[in-house]
Coordinates of C-alpha atoms in Angstrom, one line a residue:
X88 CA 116.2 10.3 95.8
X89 CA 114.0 7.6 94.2
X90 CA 110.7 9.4 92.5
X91 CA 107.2 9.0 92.9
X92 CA 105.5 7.2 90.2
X93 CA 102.1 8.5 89.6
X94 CA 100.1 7.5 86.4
X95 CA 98.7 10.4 84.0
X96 CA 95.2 8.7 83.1
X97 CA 95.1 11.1 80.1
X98 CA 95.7 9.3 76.1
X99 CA 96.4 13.2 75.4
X100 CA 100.4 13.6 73.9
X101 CA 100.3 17.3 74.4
X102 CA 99.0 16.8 78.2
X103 CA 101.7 14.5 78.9
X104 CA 104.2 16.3 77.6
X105 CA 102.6 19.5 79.6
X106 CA 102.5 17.5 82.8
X107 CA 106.2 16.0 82.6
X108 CA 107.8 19.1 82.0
X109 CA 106.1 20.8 84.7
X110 CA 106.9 17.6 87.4
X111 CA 110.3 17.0 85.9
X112 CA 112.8 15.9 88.5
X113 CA 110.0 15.6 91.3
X114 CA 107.5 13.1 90.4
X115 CA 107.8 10.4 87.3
X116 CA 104.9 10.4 85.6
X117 CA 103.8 7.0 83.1
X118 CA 101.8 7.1 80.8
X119 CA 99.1 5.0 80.2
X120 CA 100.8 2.8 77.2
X121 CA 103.8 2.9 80.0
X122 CA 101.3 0.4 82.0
X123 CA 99.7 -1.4 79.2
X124 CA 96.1 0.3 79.5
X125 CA 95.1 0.6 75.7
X126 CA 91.6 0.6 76.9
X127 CA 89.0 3.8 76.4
X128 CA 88.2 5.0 79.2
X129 CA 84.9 6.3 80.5
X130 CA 84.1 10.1 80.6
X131 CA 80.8 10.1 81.3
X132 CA 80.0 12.5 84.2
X133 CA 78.0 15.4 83.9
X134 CA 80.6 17.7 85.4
X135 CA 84.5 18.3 85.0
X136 CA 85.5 16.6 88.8
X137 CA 83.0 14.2 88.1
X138 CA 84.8 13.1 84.5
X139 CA 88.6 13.2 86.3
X140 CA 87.5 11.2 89.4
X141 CA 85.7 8.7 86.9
X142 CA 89.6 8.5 85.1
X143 CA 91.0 8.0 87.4
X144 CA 89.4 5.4 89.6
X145 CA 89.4 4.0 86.6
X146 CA 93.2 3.5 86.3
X147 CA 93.2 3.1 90.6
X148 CA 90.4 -0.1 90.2
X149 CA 92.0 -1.9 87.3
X150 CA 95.6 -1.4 86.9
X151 CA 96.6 -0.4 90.7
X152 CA 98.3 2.5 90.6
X153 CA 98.4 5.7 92.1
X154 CA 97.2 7.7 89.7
X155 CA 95.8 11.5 88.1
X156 CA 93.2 12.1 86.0
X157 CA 91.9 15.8 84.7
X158 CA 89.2 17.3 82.7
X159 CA 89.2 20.5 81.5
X160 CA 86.5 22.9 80.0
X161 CA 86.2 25.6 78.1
X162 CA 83.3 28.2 79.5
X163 CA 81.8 31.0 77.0
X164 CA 80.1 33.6 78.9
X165 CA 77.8 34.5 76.2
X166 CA 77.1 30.6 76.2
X167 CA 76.2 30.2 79.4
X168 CA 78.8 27.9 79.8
X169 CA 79.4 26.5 76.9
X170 CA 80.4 24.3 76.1
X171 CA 82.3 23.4 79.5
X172 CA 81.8 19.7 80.1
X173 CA 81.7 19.0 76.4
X174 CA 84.3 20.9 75.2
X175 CA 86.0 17.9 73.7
X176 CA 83.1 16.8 72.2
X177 CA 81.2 20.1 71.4
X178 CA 81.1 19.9 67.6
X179 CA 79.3 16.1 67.9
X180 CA 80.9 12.9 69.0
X181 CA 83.0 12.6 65.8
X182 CA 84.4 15.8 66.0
X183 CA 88.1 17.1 66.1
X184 CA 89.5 20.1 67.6
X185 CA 89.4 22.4 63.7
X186 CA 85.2 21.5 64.3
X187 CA 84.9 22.4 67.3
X188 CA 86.8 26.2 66.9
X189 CA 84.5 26.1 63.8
X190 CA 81.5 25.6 65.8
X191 CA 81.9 28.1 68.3
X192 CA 83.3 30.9 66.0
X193 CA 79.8 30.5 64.2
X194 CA 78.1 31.1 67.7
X195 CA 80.0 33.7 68.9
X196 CA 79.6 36.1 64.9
X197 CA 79.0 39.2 65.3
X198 CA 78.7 39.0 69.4
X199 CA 80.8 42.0 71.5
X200 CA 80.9 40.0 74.6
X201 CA 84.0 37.8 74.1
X202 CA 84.7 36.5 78.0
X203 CA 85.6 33.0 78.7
X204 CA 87.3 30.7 81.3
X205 CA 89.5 27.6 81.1
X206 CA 89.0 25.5 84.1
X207 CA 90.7 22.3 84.5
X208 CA 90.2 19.9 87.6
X209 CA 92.8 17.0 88.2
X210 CA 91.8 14.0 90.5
X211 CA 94.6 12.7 92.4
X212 CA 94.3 8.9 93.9
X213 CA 96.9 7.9 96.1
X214 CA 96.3 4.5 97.8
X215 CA 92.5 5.0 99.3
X216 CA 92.9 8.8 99.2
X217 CA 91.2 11.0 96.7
X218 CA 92.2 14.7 96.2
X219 CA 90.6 17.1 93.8
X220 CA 92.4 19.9 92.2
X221 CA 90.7 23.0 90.3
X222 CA 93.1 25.9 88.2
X223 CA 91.1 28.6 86.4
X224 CA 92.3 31.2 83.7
X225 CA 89.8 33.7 82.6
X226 CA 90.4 35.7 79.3
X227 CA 88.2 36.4 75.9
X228 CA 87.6 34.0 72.6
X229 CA 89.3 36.0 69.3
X230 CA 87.4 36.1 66.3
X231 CA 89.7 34.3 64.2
X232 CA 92.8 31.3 65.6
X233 CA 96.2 32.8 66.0
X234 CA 99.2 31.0 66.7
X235 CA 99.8 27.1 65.3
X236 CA 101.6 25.5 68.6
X237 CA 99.0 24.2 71.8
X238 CA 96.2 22.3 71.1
X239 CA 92.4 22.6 71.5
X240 CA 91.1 26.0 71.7
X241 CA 94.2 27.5 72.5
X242 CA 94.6 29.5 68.7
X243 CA 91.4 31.1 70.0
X244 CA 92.0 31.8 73.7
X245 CA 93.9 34.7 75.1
X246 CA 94.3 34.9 78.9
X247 CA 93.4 37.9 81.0
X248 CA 96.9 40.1 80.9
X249 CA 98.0 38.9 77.5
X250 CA 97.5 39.8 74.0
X251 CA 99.0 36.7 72.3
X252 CA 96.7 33.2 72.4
X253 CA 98.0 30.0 74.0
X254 CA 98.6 28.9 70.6
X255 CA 101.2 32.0 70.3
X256 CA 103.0 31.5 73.3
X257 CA 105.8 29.2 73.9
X258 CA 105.1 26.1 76.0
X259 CA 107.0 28.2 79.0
X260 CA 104.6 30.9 79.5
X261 CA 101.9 28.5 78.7
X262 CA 102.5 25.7 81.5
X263 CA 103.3 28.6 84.1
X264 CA 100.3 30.6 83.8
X265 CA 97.1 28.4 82.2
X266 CA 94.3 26.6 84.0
X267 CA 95.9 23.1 83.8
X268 CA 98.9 24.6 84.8
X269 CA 97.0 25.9 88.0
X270 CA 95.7 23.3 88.9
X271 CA 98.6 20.9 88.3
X272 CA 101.0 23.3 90.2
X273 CA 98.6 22.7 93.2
X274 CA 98.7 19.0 93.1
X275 CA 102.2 19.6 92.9
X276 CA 102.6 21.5 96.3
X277 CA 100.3 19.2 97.8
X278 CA 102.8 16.5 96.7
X279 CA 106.2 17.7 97.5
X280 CA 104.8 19.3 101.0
X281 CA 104.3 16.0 103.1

């Protein structure tokens, strides 16, 4: 059986790693150095399907190929939200994932109400066809990071269920229960069911 090559429009090691394990076997996913694209490409949507469908036409107008994008946000209930579209970002444009934790540990001191969601959504382009793809995890923000494996807020996240973080967890549990995972595992189905 020859597999389908899809494109991961994602610069992201971890993700990459995340996605191949998780599609191993059914779909062969490039990367984007795997096609040459060393180019930065545009995020700037106001919402999370608005960022992946930006990706990944992207990818779709300028290299050809079927593709996947995702975005993914982190959203504080205390926060209102926040920092959701700018996760990535939150702690300024020169920021790194140690600033951003930093930043919203000072926001949430001292606050009871710990509730959060990870929602990722993954745009899928296959010839002229475009599919969105949402996963969700809901869980609380710890006061302090546990765990060193993951990356982003996942030393600060624990899912709904759990008492470890994502950043505690082996990449198993991870990639089988959280948001990206969701929403991958529904592209996935949608895939390998036609």
């Amino acid at each position: 059986m020859t597999l389908k090559n899809l494109v991961f429009a994602t610069n992201n090691r971890h993700k990459l790693r995340e996605a191949r394990e998780m599609l191993e076997g059914k779909i062969h996913i490039l990367s984007l150095a795997d096609i040459g694209c060393h180019d930065t490409i545009p995020e700037t949507a106001d919402t999370l399907q608005g960022n992946a469908l930006e990706k990944a036409r992207y990818i779709k107008a300028h290299y050809g190929y079927d593709c996947f994008a995702d975005d993914t946000g982190l959203q504080v209930v205390q926060l209102g939200g926040r920092p959701g579209v700018y996760s990535a970002r939150y702690a300024g444009e020169e920021c790194d994932p140690e600033k951003n934790m930093q930043k919203l540990l000072g926001e949430l001191d001292g606050e009871n109400d710990r509730r959060a969601s990870f929602i990722t959504v993954v745009a899928l382009i296959e010839g002229n066809d475009e599919k969105i793809f949402e996963g969700e995890v809901k869980g609380r923000i710890l006061t302090e990071r546990q765990g060193g494996e993951g990356f982003g807020y996942d030393p600060l996240f624990v899912p709904d269920g759990y008492e470890e973080s994502f950043a505690q967890m082996g990449n198993e549990t991870k990639n089988r229960i959280s948001h990206r995972a969701r929403a991958m595992q529904k592209m996935k189905e949608y895939l390998l069911g036609r």
